[in-house]
mmCIF file of N, CA, C and O in Angstrom:
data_model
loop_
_atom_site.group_PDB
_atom_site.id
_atom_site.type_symbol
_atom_site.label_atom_id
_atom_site.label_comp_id
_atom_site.label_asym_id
_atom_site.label_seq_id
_atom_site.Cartn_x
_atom_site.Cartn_y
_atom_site.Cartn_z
ATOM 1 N N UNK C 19 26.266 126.421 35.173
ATOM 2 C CA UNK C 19 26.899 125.571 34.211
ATOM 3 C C UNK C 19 25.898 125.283 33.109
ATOM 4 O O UNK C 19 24.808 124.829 33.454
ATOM 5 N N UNK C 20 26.074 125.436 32.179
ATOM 6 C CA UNK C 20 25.541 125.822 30.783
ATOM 7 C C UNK C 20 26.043 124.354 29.739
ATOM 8 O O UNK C 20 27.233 124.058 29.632
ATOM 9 N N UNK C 21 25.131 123.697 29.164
ATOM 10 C CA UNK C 21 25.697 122.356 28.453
ATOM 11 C C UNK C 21 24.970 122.592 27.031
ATOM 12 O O UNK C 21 23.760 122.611 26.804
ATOM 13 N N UNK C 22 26.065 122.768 26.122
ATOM 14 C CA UNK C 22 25.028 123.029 24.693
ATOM 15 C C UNK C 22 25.146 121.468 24.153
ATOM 16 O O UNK C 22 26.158 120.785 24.000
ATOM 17 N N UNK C 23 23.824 121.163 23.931
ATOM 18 C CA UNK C 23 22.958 120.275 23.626
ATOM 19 C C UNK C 23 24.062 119.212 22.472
ATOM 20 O O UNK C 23 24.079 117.982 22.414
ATOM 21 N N UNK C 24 24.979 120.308 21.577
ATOM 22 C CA UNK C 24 26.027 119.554 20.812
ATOM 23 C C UNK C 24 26.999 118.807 21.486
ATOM 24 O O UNK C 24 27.463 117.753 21.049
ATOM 25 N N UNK C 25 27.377 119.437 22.746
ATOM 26 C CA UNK C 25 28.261 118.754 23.993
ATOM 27 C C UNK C 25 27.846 117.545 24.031
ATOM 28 O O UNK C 25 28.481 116.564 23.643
ATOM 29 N N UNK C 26 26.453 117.558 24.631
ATOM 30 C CA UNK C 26 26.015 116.374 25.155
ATOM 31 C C UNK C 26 25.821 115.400 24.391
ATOM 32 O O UNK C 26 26.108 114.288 24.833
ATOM 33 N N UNK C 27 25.436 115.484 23.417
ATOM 34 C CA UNK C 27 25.434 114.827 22.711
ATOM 35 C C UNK C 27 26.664 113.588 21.787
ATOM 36 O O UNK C 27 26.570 112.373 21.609
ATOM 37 N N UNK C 28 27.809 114.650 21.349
ATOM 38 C CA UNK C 28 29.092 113.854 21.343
ATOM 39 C C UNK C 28 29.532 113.202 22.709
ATOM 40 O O UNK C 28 30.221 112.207 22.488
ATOM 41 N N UNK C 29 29.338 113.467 24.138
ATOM 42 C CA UNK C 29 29.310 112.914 25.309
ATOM 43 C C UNK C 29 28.621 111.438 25.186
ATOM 44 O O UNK C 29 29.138 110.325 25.285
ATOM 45 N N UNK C 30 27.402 111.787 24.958
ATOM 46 C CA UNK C 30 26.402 110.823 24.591
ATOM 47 C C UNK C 30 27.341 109.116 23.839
ATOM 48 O O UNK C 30 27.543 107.933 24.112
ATOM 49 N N UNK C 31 27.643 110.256 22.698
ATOM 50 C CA UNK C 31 28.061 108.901 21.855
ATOM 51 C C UNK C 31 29.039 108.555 21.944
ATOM 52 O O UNK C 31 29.401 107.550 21.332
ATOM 53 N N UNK C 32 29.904 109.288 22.785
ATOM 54 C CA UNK C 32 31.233 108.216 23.270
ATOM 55 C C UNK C 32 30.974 107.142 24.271
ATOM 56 O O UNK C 32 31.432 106.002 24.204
ATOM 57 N N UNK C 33 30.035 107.710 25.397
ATOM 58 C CA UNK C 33 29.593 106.733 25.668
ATOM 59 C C UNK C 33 28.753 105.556 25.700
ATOM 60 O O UNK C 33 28.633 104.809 26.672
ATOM 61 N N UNK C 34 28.269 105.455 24.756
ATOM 62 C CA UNK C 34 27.292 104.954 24.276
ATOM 63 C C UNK C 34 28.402 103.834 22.928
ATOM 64 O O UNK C 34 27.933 102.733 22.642
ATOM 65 N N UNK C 35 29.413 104.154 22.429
ATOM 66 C CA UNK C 35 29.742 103.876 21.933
ATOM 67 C C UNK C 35 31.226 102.491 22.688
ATOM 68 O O UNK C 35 31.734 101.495 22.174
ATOM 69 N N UNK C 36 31.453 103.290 24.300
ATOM 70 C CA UNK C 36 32.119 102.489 24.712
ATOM 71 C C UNK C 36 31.824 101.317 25.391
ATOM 72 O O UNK C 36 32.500 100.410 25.877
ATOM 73 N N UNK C 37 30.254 101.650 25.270
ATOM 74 C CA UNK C 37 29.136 100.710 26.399
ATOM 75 C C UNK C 37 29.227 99.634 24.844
ATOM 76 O O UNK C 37 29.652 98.486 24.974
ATOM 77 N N UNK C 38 28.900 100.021 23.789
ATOM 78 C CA UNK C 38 28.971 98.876 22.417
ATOM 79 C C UNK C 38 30.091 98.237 22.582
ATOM 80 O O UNK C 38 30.229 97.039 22.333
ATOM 81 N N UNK C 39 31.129 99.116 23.088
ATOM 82 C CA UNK C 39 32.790 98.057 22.419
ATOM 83 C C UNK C 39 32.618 96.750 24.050
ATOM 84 O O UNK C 39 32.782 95.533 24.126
ATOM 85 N N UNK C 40 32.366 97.429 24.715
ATOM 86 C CA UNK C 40 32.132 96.866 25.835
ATOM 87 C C UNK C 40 30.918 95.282 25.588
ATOM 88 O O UNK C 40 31.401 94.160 25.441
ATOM 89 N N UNK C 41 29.835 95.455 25.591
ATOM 90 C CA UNK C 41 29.145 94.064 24.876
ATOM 91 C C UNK C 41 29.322 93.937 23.819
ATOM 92 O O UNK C 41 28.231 93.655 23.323
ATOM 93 N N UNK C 42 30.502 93.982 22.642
ATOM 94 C CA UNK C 42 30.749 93.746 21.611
ATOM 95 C C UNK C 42 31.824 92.678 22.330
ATOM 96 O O UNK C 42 31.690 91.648 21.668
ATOM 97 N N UNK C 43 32.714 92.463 23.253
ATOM 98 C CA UNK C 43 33.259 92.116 24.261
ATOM 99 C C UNK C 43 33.196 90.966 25.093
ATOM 100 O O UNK C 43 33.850 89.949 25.324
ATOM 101 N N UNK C 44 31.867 91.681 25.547
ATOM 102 C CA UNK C 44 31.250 90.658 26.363
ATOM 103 C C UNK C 44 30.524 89.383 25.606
ATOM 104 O O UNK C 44 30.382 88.229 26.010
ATOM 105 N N UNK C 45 30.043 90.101 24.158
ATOM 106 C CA UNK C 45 29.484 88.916 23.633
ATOM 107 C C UNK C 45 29.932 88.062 22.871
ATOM 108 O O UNK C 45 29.211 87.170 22.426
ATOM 109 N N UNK C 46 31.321 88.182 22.549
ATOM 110 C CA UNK C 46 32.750 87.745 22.229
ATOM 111 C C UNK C 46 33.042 86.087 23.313
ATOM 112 O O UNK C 46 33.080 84.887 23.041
ATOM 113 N N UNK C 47 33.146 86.654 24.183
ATOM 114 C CA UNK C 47 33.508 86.002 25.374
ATOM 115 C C UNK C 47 32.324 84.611 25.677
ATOM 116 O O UNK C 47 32.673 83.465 25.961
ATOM 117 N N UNK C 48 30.893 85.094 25.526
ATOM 118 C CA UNK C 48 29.809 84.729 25.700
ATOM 119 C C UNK C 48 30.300 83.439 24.980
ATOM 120 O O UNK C 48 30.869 82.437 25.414
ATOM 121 N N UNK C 49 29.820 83.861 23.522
ATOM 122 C CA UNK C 49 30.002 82.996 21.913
ATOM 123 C C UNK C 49 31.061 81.466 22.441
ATOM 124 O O UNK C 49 30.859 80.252 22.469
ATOM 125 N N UNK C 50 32.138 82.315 22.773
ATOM 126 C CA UNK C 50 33.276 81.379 22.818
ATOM 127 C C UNK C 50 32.880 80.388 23.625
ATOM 128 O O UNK C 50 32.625 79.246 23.242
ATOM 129 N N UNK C 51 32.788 80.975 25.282
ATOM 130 C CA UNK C 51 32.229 79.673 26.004
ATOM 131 C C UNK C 51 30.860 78.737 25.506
ATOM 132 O O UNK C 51 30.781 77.509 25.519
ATOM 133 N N UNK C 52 29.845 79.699 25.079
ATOM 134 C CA UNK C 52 29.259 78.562 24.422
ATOM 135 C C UNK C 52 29.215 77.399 23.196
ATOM 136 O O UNK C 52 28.557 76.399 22.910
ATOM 137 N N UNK C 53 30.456 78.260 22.607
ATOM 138 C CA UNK C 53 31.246 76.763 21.880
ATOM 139 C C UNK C 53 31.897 76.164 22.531
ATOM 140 O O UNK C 53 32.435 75.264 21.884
ATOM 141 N N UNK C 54 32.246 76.177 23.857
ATOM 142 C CA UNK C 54 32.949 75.678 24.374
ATOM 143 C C UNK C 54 32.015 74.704 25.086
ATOM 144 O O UNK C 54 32.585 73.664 25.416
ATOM 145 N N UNK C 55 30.878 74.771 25.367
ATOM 146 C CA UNK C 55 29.637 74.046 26.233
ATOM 147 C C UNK C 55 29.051 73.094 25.093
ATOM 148 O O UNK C 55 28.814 71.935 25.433
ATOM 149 N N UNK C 56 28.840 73.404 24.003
ATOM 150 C CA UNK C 56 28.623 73.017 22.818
ATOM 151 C C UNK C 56 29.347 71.828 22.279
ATOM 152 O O UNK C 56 28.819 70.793 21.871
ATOM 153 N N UNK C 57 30.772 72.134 22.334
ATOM 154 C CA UNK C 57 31.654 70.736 21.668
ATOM 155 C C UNK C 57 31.535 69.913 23.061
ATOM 156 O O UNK C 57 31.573 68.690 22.926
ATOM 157 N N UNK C 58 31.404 70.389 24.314
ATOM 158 C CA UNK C 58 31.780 69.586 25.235
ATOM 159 C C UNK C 58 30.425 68.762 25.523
ATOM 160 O O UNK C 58 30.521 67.655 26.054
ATOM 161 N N UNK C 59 29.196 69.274 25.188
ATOM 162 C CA UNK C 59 27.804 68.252 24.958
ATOM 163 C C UNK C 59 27.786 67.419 23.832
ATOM 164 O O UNK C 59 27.119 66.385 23.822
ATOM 165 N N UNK C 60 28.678 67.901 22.588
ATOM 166 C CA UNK C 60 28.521 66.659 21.518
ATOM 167 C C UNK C 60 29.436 65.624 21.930
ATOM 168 O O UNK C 60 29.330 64.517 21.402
ATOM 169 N N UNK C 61 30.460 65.866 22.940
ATOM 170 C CA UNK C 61 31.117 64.700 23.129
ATOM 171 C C UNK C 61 30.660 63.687 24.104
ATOM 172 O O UNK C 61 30.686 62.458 24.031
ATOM 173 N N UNK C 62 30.174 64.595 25.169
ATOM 174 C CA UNK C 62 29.148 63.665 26.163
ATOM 175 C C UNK C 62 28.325 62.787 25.209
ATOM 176 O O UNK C 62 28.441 61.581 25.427
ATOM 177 N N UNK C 63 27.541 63.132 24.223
ATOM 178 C CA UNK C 63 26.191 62.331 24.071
ATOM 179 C C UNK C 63 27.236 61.588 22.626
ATOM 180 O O UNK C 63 26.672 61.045 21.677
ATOM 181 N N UNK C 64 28.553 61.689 22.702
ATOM 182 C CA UNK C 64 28.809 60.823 21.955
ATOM 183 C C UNK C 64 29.386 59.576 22.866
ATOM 184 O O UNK C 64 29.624 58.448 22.434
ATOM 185 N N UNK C 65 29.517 59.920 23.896
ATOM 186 C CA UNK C 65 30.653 59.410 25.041
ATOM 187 C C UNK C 65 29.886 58.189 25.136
ATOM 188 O O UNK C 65 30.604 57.300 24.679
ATOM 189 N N UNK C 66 28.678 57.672 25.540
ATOM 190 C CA UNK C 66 27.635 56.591 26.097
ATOM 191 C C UNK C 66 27.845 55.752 24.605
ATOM 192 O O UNK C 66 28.500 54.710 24.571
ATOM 193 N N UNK C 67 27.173 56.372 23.320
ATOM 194 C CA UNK C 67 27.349 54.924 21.945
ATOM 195 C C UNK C 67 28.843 54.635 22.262
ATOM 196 O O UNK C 67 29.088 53.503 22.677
ATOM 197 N N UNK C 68 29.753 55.406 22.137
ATOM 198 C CA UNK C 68 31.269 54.988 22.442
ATOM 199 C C UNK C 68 31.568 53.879 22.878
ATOM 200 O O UNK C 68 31.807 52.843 22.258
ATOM 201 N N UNK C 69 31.556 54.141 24.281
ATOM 202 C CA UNK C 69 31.422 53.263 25.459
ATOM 203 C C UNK C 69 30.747 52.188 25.485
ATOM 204 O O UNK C 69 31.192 51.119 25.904
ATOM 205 N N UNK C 70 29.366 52.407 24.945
ATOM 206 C CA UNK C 70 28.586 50.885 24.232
ATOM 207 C C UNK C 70 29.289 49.641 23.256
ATOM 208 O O UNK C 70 29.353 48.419 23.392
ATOM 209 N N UNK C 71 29.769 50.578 22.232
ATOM 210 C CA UNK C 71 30.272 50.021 21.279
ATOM 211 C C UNK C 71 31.889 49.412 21.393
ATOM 212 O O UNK C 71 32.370 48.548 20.659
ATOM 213 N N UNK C 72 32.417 49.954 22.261
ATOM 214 C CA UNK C 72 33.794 49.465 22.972
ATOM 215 C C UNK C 72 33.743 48.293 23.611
ATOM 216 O O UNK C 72 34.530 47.406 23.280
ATOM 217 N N UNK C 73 32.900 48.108 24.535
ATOM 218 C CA UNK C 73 32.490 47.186 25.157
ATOM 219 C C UNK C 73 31.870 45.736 24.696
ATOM 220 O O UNK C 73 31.746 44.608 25.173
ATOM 221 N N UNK C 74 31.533 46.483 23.408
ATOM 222 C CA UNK C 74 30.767 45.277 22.814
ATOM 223 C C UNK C 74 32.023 44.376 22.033
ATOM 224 O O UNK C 74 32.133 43.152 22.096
ATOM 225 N N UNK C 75 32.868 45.241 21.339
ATOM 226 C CA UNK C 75 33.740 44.909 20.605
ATOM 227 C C UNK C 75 34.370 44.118 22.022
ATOM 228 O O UNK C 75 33.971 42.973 22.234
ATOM 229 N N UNK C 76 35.281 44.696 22.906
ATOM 230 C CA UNK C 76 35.923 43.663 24.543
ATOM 231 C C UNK C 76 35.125 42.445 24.771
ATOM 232 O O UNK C 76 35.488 41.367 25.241
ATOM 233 N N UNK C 77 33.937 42.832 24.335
ATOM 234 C CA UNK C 77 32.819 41.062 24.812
ATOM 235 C C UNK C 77 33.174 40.148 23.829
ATOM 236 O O UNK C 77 33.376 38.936 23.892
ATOM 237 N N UNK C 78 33.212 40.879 22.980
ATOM 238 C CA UNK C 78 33.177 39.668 21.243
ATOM 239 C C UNK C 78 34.458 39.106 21.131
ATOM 240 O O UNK C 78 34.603 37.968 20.683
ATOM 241 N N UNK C 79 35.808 40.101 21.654
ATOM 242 C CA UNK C 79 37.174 39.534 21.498
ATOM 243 C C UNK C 79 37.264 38.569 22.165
ATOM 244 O O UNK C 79 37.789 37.547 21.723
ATOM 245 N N UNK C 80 36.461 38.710 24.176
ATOM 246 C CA UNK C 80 36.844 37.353 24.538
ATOM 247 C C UNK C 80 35.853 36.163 24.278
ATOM 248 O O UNK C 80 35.991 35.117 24.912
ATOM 249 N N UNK C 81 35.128 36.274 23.604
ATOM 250 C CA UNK C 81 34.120 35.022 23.086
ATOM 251 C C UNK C 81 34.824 34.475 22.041
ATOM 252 O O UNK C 81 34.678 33.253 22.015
ATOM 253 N N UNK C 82 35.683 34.994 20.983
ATOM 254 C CA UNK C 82 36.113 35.025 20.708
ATOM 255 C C UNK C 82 37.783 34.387 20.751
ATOM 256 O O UNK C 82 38.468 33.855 19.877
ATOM 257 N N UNK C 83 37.988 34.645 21.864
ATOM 258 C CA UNK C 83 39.549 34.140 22.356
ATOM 259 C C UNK C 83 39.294 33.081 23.312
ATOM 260 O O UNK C 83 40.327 32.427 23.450
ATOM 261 N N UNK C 84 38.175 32.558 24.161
ATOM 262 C CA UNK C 84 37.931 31.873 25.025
ATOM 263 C C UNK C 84 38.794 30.615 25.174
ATOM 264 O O UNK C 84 39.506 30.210 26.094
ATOM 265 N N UNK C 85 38.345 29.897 23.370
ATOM 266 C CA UNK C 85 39.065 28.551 23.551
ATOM 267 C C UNK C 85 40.703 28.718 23.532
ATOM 268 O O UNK C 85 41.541 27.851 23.783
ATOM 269 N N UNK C 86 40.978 30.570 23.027
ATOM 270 C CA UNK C 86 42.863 30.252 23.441
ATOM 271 C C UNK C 86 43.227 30.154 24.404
ATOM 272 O O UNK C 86 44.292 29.590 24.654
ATOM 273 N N UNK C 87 42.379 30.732 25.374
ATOM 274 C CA UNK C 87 42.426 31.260 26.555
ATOM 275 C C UNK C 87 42.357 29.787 27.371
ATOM 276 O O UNK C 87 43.153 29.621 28.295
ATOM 277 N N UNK C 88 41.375 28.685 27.017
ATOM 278 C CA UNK C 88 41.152 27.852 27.718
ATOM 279 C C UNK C 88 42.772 26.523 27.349
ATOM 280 O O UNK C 88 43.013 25.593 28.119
ATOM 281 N N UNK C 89 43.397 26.736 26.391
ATOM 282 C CA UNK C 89 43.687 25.777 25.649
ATOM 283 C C UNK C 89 45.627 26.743 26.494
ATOM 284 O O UNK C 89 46.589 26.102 26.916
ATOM 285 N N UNK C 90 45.528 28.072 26.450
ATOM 286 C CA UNK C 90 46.985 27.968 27.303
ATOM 287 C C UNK C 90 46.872 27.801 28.459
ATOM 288 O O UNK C 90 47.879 27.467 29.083
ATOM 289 N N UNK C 91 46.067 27.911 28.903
ATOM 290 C CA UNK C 91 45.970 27.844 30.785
ATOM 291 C C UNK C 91 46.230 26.239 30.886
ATOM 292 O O UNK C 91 47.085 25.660 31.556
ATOM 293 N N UNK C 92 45.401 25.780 30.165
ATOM 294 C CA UNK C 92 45.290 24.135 30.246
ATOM 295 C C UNK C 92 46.915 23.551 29.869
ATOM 296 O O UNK C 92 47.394 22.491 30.270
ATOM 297 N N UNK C 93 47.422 24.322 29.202
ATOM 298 C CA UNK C 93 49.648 24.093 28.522
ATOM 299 C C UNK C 93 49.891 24.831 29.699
ATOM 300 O O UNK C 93 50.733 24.134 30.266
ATOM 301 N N UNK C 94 49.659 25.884 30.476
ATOM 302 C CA UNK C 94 50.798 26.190 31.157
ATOM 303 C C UNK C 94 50.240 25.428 32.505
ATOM 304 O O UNK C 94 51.185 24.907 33.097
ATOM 305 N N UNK C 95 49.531 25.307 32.873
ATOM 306 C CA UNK C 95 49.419 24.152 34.280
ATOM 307 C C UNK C 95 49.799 22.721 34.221
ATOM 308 O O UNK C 95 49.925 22.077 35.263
ATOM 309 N N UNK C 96 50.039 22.046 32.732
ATOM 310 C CA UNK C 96 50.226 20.696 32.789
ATOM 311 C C UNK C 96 51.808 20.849 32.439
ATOM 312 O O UNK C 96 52.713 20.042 32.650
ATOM 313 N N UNK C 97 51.860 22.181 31.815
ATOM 314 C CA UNK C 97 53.539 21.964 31.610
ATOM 315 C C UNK C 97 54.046 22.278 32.629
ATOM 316 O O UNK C 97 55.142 21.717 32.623
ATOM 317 N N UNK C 98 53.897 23.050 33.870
ATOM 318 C CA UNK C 98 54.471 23.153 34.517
ATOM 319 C C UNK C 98 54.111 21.717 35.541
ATOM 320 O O UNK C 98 55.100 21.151 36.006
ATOM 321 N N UNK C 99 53.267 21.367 35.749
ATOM 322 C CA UNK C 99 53.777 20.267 36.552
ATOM 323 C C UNK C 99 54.260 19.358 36.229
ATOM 324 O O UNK C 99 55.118 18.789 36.904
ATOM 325 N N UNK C 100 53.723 18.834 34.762
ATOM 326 C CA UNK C 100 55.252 18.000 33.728
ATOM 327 C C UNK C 100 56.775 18.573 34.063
ATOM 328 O O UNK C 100 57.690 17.756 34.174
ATOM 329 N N UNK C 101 56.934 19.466 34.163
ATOM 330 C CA UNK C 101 58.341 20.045 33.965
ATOM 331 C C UNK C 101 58.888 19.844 36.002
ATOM 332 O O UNK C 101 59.854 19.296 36.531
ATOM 333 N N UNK C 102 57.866 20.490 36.482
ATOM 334 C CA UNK C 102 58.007 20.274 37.756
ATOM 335 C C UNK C 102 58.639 18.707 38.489
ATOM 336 O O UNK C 102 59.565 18.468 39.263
ATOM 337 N N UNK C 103 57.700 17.925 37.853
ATOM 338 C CA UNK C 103 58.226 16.535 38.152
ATOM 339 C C UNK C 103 59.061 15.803 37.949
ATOM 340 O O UNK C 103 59.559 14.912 38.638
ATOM 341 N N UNK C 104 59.321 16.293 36.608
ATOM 342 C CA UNK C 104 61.042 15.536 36.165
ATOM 343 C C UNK C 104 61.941 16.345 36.490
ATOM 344 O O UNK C 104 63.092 16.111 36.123
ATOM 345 N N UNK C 105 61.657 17.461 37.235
ATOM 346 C CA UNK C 105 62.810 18.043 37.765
ATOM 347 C C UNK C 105 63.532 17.531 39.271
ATOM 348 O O UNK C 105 64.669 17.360 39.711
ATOM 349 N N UNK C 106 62.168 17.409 39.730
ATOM 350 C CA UNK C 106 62.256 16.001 41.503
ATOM 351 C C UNK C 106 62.266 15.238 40.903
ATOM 352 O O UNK C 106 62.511 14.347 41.716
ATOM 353 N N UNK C 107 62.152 14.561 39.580
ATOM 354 C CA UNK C 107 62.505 12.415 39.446
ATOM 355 C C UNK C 107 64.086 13.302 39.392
ATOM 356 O O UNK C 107 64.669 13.338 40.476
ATOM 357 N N UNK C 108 64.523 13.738 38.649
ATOM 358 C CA UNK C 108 66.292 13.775 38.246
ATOM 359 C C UNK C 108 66.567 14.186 39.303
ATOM 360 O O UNK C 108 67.303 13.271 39.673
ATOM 361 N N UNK C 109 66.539 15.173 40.454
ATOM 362 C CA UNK C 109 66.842 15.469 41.564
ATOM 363 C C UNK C 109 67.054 14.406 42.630
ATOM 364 O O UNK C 109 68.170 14.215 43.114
ATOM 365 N N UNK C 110 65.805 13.604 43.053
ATOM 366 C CA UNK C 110 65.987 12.862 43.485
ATOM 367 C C UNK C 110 66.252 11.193 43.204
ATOM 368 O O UNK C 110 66.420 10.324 44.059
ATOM 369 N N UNK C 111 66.231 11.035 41.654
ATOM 370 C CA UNK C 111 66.495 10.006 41.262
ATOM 371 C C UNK C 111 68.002 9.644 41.029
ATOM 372 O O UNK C 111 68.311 8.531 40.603
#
């Protein structure tokens, strides 16, 4: 078996050429997931100030709301036992 050197050669570069389309492919694939690792680390290291800053804002609302907070609890426990009681005086009165 006899291989002229022109054979091998176009042999050569097909394969050589399918081994390119091939990591042309692979490095396609690569790229993508590492944008994909990429947006998913800028959101992590955005995730913690986030979360800081959320929290801070939830602290400040109820420092913030405390005295409403203190001022209905204080109306709905006296109204209800105001309301409670003249409901037993007329009941039983």
């Amino acid at each position: 078996m006899n291989i002229d050197i022109s054979d091998f050669i176009a042999v050569a570069s097909a394969v050589a050429a399918i081994a390119s389309a091939y990591a042309a492919f692979a490095a396609l694939r690569i790229s993508r997931e590492s944008a994909a690792i990429s947006k998913a680390s800028s959101l992590a290291g955005h995730h913690g100030p986030a979360s800081l800053a959320y929290t801070k804002v939830v602290n400040d609302f109820k420092d913030v709301t405390h005295d409403l907070y203190d001022c209905s609890s204080t109306l709905l426990n006296r109204w209800g036992r105001e309301i409670g009681s003249k409901i037993i005086v007329r009941v039983v009165g």
